[in-house]
PDB file of C-alpha atoms in Angstrom:
ATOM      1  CA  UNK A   5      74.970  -6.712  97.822  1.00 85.00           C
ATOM      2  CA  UNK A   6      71.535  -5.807  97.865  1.00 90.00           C
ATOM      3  CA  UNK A   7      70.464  -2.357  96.335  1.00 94.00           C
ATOM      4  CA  UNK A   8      67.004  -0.611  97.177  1.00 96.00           C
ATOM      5  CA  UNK A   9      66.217   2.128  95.169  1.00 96.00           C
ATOM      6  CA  UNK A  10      63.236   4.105  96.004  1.00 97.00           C
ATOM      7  CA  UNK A  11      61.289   6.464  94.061  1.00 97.00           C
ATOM      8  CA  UNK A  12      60.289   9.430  93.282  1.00 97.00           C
ATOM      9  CA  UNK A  13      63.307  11.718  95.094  1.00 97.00           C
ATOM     10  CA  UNK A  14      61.084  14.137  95.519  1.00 97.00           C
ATOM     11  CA  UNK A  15      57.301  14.493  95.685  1.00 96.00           C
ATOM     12  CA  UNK A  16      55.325  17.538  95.520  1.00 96.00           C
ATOM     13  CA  UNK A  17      51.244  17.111  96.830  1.00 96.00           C
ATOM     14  CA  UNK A  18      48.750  18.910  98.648  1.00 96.00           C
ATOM     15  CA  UNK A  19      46.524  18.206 101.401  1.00 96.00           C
ATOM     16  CA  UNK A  20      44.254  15.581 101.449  1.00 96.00           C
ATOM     17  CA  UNK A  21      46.140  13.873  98.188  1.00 97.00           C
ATOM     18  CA  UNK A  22      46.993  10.341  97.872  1.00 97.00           C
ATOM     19  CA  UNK A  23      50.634  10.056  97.765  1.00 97.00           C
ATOM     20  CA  UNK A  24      52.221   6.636  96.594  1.00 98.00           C
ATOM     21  CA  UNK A  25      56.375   5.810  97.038  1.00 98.00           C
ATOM     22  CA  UNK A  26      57.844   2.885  95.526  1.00 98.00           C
ATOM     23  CA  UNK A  27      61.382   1.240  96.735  1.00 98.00           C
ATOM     24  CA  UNK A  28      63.172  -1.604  94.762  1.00 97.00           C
ATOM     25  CA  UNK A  29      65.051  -4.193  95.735  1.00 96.00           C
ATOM     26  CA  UNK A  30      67.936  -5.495  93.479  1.00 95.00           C
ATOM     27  CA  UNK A  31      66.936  -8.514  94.563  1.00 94.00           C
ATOM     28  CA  UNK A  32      64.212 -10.691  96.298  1.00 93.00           C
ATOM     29  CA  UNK A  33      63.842  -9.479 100.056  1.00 91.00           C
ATOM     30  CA  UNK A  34      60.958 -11.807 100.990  1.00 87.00           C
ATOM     31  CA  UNK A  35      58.868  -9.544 103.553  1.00 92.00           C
ATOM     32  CA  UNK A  36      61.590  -7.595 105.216  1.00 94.00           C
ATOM     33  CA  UNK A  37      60.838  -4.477 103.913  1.00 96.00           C
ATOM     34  CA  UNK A  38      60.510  -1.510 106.560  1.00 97.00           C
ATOM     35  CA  UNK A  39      58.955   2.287 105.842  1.00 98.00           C
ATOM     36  CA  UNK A  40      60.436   5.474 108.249  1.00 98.00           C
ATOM     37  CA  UNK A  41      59.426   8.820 108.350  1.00 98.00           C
ATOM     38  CA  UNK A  42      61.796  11.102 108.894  1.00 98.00           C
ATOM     39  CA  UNK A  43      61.278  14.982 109.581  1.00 98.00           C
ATOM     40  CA  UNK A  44      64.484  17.092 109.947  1.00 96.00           C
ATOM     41  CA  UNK A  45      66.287  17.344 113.037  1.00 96.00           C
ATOM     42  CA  UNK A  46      65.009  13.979 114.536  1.00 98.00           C
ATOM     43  CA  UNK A  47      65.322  10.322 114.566  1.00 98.00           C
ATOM     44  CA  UNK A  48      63.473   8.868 111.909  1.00 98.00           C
ATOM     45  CA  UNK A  49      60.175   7.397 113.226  1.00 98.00           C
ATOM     46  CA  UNK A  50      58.631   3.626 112.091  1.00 97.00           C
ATOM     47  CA  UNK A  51      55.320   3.270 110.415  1.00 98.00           C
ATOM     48  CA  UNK A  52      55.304   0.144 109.148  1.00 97.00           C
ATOM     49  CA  UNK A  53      57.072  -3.425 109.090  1.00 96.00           C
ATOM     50  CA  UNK A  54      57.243  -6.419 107.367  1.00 96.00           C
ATOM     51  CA  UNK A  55      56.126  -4.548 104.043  1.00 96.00           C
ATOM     52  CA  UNK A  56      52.179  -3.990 105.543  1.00 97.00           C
ATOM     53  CA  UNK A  57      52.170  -4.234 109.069  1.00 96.00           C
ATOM     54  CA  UNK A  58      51.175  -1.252 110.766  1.00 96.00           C
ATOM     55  CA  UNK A  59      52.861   0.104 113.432  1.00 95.00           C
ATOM     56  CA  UNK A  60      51.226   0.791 116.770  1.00 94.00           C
ATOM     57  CA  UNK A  61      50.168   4.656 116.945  1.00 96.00           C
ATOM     58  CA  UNK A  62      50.548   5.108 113.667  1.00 97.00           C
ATOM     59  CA  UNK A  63      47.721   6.368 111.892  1.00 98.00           C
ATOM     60  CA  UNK A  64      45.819   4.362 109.437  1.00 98.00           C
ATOM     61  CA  UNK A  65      46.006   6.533 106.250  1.00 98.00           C
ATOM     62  CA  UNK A  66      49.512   4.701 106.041  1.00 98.00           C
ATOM     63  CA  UNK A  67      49.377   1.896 104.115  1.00 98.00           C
ATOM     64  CA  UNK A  68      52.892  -0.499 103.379  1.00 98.00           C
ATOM     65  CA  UNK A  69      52.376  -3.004 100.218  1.00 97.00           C
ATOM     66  CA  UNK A  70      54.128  -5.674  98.324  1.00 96.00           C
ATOM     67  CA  UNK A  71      56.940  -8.448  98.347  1.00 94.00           C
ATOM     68  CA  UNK A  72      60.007  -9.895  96.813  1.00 93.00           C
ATOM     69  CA  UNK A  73      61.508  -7.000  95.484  1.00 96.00           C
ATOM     70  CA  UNK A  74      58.534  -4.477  94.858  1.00 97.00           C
ATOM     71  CA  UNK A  75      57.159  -2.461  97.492  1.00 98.00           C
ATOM     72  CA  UNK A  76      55.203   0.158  98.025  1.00 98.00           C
ATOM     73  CA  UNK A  77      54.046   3.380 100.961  1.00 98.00           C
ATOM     74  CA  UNK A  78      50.232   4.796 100.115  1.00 98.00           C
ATOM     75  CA  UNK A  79      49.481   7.663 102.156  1.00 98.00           C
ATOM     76  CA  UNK A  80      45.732   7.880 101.784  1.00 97.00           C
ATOM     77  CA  UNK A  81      44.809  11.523 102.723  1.00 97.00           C
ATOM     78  CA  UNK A  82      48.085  14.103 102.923  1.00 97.00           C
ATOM     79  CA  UNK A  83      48.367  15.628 106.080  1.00 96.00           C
ATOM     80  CA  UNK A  84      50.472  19.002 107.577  1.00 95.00           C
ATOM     81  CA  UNK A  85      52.207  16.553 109.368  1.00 96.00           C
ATOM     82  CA  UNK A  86      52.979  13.803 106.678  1.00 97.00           C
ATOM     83  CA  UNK A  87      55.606  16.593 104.767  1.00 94.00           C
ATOM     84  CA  UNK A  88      58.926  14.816 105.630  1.00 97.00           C
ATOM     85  CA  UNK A  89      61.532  12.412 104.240  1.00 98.00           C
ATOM     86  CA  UNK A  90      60.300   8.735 103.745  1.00 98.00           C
ATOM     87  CA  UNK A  91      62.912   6.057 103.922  1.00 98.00           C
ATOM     88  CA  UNK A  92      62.536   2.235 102.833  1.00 98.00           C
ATOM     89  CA  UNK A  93      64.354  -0.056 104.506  1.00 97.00           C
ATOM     90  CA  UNK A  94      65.471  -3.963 103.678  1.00 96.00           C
ATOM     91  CA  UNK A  95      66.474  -5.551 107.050  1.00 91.00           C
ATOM     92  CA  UNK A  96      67.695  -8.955 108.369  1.00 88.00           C
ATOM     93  CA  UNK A  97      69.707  -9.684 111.824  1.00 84.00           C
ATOM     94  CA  UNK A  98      73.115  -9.538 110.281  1.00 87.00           C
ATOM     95  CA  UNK A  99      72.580  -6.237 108.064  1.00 91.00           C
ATOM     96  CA  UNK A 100      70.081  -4.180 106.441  1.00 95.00           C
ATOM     97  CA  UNK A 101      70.176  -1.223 103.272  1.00 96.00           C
ATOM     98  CA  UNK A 102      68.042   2.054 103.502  1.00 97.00           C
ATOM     99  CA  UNK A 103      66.890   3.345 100.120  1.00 97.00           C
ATOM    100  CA  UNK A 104      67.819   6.784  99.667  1.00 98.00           C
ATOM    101  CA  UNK A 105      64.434   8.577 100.699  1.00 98.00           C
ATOM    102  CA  UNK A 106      61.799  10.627  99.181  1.00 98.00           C
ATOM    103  CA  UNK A 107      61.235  13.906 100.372  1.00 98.00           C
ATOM    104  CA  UNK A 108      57.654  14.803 100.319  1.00 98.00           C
ATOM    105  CA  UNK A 109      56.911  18.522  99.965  1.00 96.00           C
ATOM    106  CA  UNK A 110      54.088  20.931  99.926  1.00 88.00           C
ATOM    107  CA  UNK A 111      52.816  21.709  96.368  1.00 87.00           C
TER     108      UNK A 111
ATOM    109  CA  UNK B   4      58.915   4.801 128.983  1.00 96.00           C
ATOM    110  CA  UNK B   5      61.392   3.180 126.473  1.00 97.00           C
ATOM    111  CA  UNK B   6      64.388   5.814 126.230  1.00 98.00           C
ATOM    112  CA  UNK B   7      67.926   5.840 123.916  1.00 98.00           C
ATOM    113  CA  UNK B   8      70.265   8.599 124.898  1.00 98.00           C
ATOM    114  CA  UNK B   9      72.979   8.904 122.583  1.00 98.00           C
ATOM    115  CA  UNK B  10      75.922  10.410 123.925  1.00 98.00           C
ATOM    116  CA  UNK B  11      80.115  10.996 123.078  1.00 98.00           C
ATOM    117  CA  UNK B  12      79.609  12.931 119.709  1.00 97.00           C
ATOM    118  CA  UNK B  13      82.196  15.920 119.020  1.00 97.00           C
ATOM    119  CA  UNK B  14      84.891  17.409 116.398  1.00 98.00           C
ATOM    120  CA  UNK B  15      87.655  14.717 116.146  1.00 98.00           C
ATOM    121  CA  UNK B  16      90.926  15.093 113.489  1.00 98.00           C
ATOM    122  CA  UNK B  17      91.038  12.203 111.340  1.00 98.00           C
ATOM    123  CA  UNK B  18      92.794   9.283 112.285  1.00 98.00           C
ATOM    124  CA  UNK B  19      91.683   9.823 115.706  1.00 98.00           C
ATOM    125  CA  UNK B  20      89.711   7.643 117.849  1.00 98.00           C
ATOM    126  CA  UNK B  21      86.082   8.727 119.635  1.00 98.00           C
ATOM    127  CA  UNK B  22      84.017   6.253 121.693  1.00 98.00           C
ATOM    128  CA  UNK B  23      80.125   6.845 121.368  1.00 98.00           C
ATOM    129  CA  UNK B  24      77.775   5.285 123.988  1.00 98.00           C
ATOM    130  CA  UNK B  25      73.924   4.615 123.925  1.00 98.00           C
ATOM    131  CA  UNK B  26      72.390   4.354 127.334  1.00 98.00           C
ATOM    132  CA  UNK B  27      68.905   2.637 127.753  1.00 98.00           C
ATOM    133  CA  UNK B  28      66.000   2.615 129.674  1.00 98.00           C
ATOM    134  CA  UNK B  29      62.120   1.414 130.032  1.00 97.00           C
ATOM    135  CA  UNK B  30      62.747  -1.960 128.464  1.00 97.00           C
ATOM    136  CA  UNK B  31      64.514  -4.884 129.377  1.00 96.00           C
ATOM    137  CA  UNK B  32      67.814  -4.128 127.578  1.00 97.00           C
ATOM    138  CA  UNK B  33      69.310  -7.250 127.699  1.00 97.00           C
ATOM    139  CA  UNK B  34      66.535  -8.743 125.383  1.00 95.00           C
ATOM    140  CA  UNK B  35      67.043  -6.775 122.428  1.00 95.00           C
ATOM    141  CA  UNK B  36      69.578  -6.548 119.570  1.00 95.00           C
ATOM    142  CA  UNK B  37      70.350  -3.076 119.098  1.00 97.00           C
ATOM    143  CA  UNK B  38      72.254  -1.292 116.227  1.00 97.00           C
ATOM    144  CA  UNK B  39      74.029   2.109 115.563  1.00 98.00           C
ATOM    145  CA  UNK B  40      72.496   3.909 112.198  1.00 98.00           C
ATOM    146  CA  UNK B  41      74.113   7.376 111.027  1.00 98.00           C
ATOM    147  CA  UNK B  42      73.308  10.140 108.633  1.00 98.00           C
ATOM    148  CA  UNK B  43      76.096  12.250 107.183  1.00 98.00           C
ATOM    149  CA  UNK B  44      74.459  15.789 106.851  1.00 97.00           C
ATOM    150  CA  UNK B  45      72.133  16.623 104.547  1.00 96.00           C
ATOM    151  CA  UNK B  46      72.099  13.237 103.459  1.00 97.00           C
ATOM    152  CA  UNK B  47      70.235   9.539 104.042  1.00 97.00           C
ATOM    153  CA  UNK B  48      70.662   7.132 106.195  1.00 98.00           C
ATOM    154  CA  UNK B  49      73.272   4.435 106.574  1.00 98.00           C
ATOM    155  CA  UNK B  50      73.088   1.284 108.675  1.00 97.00           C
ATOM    156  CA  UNK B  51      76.746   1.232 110.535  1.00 98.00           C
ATOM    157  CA  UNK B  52      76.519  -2.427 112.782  1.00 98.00           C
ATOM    158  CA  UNK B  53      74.373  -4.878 115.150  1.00 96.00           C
ATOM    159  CA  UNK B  54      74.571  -6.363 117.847  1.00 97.00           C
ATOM    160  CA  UNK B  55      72.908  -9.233 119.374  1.00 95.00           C
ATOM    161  CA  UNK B  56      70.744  -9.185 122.729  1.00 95.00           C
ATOM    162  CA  UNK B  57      73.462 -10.987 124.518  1.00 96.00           C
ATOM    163  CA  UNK B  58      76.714  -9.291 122.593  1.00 96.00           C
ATOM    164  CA  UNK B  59      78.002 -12.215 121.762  1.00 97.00           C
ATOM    165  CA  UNK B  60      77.011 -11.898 117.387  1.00 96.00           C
ATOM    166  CA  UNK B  61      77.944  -8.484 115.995  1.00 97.00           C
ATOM    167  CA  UNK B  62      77.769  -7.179 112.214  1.00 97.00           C
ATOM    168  CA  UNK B  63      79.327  -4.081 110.449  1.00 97.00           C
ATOM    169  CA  UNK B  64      78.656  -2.488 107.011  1.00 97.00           C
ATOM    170  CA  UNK B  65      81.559  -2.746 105.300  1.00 96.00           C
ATOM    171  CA  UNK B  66      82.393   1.043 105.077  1.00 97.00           C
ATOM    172  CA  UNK B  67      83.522   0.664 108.876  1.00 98.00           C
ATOM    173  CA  UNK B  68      84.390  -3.228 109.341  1.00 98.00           C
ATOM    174  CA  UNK B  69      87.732  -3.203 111.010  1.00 97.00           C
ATOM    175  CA  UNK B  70      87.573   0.585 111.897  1.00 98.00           C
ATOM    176  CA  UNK B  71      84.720   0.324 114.432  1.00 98.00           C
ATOM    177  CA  UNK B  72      83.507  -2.617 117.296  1.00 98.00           C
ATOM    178  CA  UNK B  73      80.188  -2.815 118.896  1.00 98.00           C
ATOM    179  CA  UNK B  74      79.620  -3.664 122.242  1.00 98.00           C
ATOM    180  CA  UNK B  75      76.774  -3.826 124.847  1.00 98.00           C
ATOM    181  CA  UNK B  76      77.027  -3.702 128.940  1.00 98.00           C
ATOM    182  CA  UNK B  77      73.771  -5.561 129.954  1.00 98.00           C
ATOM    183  CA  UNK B  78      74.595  -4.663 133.291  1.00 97.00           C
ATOM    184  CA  UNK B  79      74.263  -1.155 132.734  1.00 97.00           C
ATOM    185  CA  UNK B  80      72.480  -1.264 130.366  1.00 98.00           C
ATOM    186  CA  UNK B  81      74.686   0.672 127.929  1.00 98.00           C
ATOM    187  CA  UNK B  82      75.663   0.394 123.949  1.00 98.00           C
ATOM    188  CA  UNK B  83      78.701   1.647 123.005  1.00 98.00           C
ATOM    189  CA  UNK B  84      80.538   2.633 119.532  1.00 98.00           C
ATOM    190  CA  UNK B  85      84.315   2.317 119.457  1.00 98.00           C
ATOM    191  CA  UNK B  86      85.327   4.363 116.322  1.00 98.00           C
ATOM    192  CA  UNK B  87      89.220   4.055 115.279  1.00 98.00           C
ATOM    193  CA  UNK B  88      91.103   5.241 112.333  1.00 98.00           C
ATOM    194  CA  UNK B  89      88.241   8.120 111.491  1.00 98.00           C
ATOM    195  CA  UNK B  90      87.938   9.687 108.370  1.00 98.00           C
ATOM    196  CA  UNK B  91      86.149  12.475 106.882  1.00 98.00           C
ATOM    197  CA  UNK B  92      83.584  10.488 105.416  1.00 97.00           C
ATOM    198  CA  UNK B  93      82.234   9.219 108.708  1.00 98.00           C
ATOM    199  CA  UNK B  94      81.144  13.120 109.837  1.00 98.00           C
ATOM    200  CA  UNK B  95      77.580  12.255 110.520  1.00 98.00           C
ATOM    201  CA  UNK B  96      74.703  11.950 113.165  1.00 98.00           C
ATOM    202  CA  UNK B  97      74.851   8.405 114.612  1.00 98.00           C
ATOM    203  CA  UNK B  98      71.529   7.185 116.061  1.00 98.00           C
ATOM    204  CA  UNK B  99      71.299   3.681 118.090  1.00 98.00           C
ATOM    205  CA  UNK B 100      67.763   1.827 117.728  1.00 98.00           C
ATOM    206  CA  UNK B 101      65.988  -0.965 119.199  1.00 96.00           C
ATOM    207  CA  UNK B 102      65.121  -4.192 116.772  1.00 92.00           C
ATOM    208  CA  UNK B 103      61.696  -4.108 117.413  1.00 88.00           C
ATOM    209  CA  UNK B 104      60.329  -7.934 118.681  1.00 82.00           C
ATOM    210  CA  UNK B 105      60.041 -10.376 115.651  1.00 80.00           C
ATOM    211  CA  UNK B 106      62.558  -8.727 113.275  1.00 73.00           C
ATOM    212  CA  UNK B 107      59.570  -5.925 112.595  1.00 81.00           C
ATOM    213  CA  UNK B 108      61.992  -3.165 112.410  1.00 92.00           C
ATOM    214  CA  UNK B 109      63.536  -0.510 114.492  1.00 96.00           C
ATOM    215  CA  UNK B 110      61.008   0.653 116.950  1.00 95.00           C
ATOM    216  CA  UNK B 111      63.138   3.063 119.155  1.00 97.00           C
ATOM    217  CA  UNK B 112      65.243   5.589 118.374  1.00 98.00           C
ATOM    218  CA  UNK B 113      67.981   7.972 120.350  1.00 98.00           C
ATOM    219  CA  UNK B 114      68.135  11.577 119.256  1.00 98.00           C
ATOM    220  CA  UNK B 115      71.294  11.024 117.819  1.00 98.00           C
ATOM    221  CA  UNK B 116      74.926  12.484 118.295  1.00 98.00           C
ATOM    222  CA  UNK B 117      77.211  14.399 116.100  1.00 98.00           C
ATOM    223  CA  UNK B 118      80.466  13.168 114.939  1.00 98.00           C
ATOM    224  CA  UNK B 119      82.498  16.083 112.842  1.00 98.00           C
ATOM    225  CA  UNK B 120      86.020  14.096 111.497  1.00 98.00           C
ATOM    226  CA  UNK B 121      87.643  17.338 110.424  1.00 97.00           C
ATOM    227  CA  UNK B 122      91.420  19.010 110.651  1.00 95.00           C
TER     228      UNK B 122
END
């Protein structure tokens, strides 16, 4: 079964940093690589698919990189609102894993 | 507007049976696969099963294969969750979501419903 571990846990920033959160896949997922953010209380939200592709609505300062089993979510300029749980997730029809999030918090 | 309304959540003693339903609107229903994602509390999240846009493939994780079926009403437009045999372990908030077009995702999400397995 396919593992994605994502890292750090827990991230502490401040406004306007660059934050970067890796997730690893035990083994090669192609493109199929998903990023949420979650804040608590609600549904976890979709910012971007197929490792890079942006969402619609979603603002640009997210960024989704890589392939295979490397991946990576840049956001480019913290914001107030970007202080919430980000989860990875490797997809196909049949099944799909969620890495076990990274909670971003306020430094 | 493209809405998922979770309903059927409540405090069930284990090795009882609860039925959990997703109704959907603002899209064509009957074109999209659709799964059922859950959360225990405080925790992350855990993909539970799929099914297909015309019910007729359906996938579980295997912490609830035989325990739970997933079905779909394209009629009325209507998921639904048939938990048996519940334990514990499955307290949690269970979300459905929309497979976004093109495999790119889950795009929609219901607010969730909480399901407490407890004596």
């Amino acid at each position: 079964d396919i593992q994605m571990t994502q890292s750090p846990s827990t991230l502490s920033a401040s406004v306007g940093d660059r934050v970067t959160i890796t997730c690893r896949a035990s083994q090669s997922v192609t493109n199929w690589l998903a990023w949420y953010q979650q804040k608590p209380g609600k549904a976890p939200k979709l910012l971007i698919y197929k490792a890079s592709s942006l969402e619609s609505g979603v603002p640009s300062r997210f960024s989704g990189s890589g392939s295979g089993t490397e991946f990576t979510l840049t956001i480019s300029s913290l914001q107030p609102d970007d202080f919430a749980t980000y989860y990875c997730q490797q997809y196909n029809f049949y099944s799909s894993i969620f890495g076990q999030g990274t909670k971003v918090e306020i430094k | 507007q493209v809405q998922l309304v979770e309903s059927g959540g409540g405090v069930v003693q284990p090795g009882r049976s609860l039925r959990l339903s997703c109704a959907a609107s603002g899209f064509t229903f009957s074109s999209y696969a659709m799964h059922w994602v859950r959360q225990a509390p405080g925790k992350g999240l855990e993909w539970v099963a799929v099914i297909s846009y015309d019910g007729t493939n359906k996938y579980y994780a295997d912490s609830v294969k035989g325990r739970f079926t997933i079905s779909r009403e394209n009629s009325n437009n209507t998921l639904d969750l048939q938990m048996h045999s519940l334990r514990p372990d499955d307290t949690s908030v269970y979300y459905c979501a929309r497979r976004a077009p093109g495999a790119a995702g889950y795009d929609y999400w219901g607010q969730g419903t909480l399901v407490t397995v407890s004596s």
